[in-house]
Each structure stands twice: as C-alpha cells, then as structure tokens.
Short mmCIF file of C-alpha atoms in Angstrom, two decimals:
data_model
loop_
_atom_site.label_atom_id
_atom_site.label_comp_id
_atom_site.label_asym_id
_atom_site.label_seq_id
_atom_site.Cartn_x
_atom_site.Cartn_y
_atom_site.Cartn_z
CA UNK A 170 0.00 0.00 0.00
CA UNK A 171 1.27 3.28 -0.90
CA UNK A 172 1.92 6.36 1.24
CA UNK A 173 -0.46 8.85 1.45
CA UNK A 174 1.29 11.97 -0.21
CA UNK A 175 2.37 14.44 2.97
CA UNK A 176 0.13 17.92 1.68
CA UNK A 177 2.28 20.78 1.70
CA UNK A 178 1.58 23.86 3.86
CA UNK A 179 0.25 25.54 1.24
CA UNK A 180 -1.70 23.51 -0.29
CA UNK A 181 -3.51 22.79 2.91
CA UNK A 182 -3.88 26.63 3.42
CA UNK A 183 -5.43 26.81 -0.23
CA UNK A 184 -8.32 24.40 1.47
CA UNK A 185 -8.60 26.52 4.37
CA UNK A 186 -9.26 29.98 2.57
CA UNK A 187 -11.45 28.39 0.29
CA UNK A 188 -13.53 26.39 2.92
CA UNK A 189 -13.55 29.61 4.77
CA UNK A 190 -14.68 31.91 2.38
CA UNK A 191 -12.87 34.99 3.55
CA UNK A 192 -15.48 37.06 0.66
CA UNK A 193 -18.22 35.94 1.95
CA UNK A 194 -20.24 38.77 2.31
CA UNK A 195 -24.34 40.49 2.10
CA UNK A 196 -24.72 41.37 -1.45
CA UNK A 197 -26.71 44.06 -2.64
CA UNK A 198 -29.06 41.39 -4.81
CA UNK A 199 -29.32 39.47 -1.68
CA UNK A 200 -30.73 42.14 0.04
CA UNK A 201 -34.68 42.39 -0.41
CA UNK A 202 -36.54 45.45 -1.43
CA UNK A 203 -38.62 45.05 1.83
CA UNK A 204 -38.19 45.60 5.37
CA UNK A 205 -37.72 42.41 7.44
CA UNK A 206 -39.22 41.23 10.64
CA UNK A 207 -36.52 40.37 13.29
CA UNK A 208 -36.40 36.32 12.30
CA UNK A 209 -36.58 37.32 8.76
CA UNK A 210 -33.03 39.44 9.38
CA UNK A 211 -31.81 35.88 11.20
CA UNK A 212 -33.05 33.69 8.54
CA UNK A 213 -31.25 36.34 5.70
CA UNK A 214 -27.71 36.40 7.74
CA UNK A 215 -27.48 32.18 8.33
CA UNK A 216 -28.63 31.56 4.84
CA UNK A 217 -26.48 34.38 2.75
CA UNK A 218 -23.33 33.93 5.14
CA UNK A 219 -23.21 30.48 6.48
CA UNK A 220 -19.12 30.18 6.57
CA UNK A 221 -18.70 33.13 8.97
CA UNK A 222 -19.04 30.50 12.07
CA UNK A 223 -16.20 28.66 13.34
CA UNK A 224 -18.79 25.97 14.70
CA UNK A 225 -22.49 24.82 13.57
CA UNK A 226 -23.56 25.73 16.99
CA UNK A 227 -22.09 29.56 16.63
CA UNK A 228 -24.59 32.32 15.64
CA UNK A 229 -23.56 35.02 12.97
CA UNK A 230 -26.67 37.31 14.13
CA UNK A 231 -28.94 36.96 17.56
CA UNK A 232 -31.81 39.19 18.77
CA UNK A 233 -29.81 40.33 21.60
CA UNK A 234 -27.17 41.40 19.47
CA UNK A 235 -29.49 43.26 17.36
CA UNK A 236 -31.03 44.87 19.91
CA UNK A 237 -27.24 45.36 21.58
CA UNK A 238 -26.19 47.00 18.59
CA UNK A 239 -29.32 49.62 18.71
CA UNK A 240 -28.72 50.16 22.51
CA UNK A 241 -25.12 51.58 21.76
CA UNK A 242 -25.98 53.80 18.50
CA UNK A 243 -23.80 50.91 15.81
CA UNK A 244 -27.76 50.87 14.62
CA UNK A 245 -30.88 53.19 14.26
CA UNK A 246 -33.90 51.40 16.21
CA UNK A 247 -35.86 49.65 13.91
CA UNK A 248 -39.20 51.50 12.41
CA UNK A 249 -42.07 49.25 13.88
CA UNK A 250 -40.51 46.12 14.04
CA UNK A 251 -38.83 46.13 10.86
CA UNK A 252 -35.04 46.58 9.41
CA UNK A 253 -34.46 48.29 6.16
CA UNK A 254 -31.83 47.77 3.50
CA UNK A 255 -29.23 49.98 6.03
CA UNK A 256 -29.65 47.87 9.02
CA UNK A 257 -29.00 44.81 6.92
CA UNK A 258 -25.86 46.41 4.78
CA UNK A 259 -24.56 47.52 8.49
CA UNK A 260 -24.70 43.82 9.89
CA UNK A 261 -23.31 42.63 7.43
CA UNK A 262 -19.84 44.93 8.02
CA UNK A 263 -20.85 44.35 11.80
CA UNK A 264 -20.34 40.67 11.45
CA UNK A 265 -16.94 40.85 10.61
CA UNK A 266 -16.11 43.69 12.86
CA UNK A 267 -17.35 42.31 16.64
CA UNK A 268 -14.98 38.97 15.72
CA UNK A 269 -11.79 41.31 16.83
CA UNK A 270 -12.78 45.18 17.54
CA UNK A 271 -13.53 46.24 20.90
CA UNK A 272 -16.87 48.28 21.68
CA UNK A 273 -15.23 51.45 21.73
CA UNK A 274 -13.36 50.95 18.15
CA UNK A 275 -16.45 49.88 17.06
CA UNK A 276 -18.18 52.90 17.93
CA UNK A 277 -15.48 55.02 16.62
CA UNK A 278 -16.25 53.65 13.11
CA UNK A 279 -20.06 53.66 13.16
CA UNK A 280 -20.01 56.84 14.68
CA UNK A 281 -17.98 57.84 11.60
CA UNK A 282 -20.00 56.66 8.83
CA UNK A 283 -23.00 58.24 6.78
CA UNK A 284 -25.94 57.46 8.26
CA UNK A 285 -27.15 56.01 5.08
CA UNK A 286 -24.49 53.64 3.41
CA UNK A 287 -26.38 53.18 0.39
CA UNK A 288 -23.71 54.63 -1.81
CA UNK A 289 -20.70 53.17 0.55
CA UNK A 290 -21.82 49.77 0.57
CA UNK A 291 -20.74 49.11 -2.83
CA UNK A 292 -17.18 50.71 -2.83
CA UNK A 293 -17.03 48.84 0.99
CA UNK A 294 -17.56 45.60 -1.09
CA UNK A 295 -15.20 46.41 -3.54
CA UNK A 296 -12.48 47.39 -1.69
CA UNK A 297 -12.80 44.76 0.45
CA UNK A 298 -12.70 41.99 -2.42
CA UNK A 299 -9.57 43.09 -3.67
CA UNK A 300 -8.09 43.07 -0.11
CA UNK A 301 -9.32 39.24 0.13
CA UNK A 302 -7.69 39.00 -2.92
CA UNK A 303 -4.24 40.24 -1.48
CA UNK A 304 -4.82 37.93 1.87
CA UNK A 305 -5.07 35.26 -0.03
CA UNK A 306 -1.45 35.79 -1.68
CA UNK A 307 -0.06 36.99 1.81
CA UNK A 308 -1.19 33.52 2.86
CA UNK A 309 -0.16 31.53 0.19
CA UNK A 310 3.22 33.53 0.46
CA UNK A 311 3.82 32.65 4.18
CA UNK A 312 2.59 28.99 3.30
CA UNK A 313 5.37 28.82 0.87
CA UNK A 314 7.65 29.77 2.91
CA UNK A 315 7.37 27.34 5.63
CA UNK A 316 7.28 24.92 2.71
CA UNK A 317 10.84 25.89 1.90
CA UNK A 318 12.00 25.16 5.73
CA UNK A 319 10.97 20.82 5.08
CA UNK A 320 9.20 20.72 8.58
CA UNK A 321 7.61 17.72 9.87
CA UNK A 322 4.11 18.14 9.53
CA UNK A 323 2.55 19.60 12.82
CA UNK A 324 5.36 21.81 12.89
CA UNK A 325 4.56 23.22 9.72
CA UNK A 326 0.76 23.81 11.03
CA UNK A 327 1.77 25.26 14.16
CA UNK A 328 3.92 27.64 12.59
CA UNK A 329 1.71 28.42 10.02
CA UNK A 330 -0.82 29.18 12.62
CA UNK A 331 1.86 30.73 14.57
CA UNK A 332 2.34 33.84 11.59
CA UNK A 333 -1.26 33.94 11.02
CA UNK A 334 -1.72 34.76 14.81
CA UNK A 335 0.71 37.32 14.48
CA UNK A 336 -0.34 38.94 11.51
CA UNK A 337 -3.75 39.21 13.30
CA UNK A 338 -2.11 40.89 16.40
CA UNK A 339 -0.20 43.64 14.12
CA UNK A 340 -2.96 44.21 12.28
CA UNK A 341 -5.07 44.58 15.31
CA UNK A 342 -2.54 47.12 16.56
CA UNK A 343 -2.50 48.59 13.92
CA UNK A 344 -5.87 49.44 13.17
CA UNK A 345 -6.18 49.87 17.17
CA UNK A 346 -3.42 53.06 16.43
CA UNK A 347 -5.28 54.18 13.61
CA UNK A 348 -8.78 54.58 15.82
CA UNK A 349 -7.21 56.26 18.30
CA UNK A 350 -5.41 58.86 15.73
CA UNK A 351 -8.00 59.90 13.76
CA UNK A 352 -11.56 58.25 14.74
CA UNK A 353 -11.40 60.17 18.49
CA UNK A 354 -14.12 63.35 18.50
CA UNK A 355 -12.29 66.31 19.52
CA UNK A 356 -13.91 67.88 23.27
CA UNK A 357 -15.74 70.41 22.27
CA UNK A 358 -14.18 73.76 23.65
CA UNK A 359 -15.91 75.82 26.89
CA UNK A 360 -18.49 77.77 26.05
CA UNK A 361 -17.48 81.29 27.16
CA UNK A 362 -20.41 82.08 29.40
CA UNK A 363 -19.88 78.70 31.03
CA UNK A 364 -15.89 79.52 31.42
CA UNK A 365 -16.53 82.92 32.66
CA UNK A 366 -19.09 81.32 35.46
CA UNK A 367 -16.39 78.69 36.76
CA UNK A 368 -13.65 81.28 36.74
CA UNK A 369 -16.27 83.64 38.86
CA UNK A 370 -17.04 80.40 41.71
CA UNK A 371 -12.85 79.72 41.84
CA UNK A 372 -12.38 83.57 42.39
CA UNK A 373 -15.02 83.65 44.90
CA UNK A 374 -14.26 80.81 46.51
CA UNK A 375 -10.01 82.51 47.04
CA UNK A 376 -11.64 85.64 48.28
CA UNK A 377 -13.79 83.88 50.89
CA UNK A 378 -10.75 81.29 52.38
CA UNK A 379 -8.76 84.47 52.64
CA UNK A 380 -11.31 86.06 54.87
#
C-alpha cells in the first residue's frame, strides 16, 4: 500500500481559505426590497453567510445582538418592528467587525460613517474583495515559505498558525493606532459664558478662604 502523499503547507492553506470563504459577504441582490421582521433578518444572515461560524452551533446574528447594537448607536432602532436595506448592509460589516474590535473601536467607526451607506456599501464591497484577494497571496506567500523550511508536519501547522496569529495581532494594533489617531471626536471647547461662570465660583471661593 502506498503512502499517502504528505500535503504541503500551502496547499492545505489553499483548502482553508477556500472552505472559509474569507469574501463571503451580504450582497446588494441578496438584500430584499422590503423591510424584514426580526427572524426574517436571522433567517437572511445564516442563509447568505453560512461560513462566517467557526462551529455549527455559533450564531452570525442573535436578537440580543441586534437589539445590543441599537442600545449603543452601531444601529438606528428599527421603524415598527422592521429593518431596512441599512440595518442589513450595516450587519453585514458588523459581522466581521465584533470577531476582533472592541466596543469602543467599534463605535469610533459607526459613529464615523453616513448614516445612510447606500452609496458606501458598494465601494465597501469592492475594496474589500480586492483586499481578500491580497490575503489570499499573503497567505499563500507565508505557506510557501514554511514549505521551503521541510518541517515535519505539525510543525509546519503550528507555525503556520503561529504567523497567522501574528499577523492578526499587528494588524489589530494597527488598526487599534489608527482609531485612536483619527476616529477620536475632539472635546468640544468651553463655552465662554460657562468659562466665565467657573472662573467667577474659583475667584469667589479665594476671596472667601482668605477672609
């Protein structure tokens, strides 16, 4: 009986982004003309985006999310019951955003954005196929690599899984750095009447203690 031919790094990686589908997205034809009900949203998300969950079990999109998202401004409150073509376009960048940003970078962004993404939502998808695009070589790349070092076979993986690790750290930072630079509002300055007031108490309140 013959070996069973060792799969390179790479080509094991190839399987994984593909199985994964890293494009996987809400597309504007996928999204209906009418508003949806709360389990109609559900249904949409699990059916359009099914390869977004590690796990079966996991769950892209929950009511309590929903309604989580509304509670901290990430989503206007929904008009009787039902989401519009926004809500849905904003889940679906939401999705990927909650698996690694923290509340407040979240925020930041949203907070950012036009309220109506109508006209963003199809650069957003643009962009962000040709950055799958480049992912996919910066994987394949690394992949190589290891390749090149003739590993045994979970020390390939591990390393492999080691870099990809990484590269999601630094990228984190990164993007963490980025919020912080230019997605922080700016305290509004003192209003003058209000300044004047407060420097009137403090001068009161020196006169009195040297009394």
């Amino acid at each position: 009986m013959k070996d069973k031919k060792k799969e390179s790094v790479r080509e094991i990686c190839d399987k994984g982004i593909a199985g994964i589908h890293i494009e996987e997205r809400l597309l504007p034809e996928q999204i209906p003309a009418l508003d949806l009900y709360m389990d109609q949203l559900i249904t949409l998300f699990e059916s359009s985006m099914p390869h977004q969950r590690r796990t079966p079990d996991d769950k892209l999109i929950t009511k309590p999310m929903v309604n989580n998202y509304i509670k901290n401004k990430l989503l206007p409150p929904a008009d009787r019951k039902k989401y519009n073509q926004d809500h849905l376009m904003k889940l679906s960048m939401l999705t990927r955003t909650k698996q690694c940003a923290n509340l407040e970078d979240i925020r930041r962004i949203y907070s950012a954005l036009p309220d109506d993404i109508s006209a963003l939502y199809p650069e957003y998808l643009k962009i962000a196929g040709d950055l799958d695009a480049d992912l996919t070589d910066y994987v394949n790349n690394a992949a190589g690599r290891i390749d090149e070092a003739e590993l045994d076979e979970k020390t390939a993986a591990a390393l492999a899984v080691q870099f990809l690790y990484e590269s999601s750290a630094e990228l984190r930072r990164l993007a963490e750095a980025l919020s912080d630079r230019l997605l922080v509002e700016e305290t509004p300055p003192e209003e003058p009447a209000l300044k004047r007031k407060l420097q009137s108490r403090e001068a009161a309140k020196e006169n009195k203690e040297k009394e």
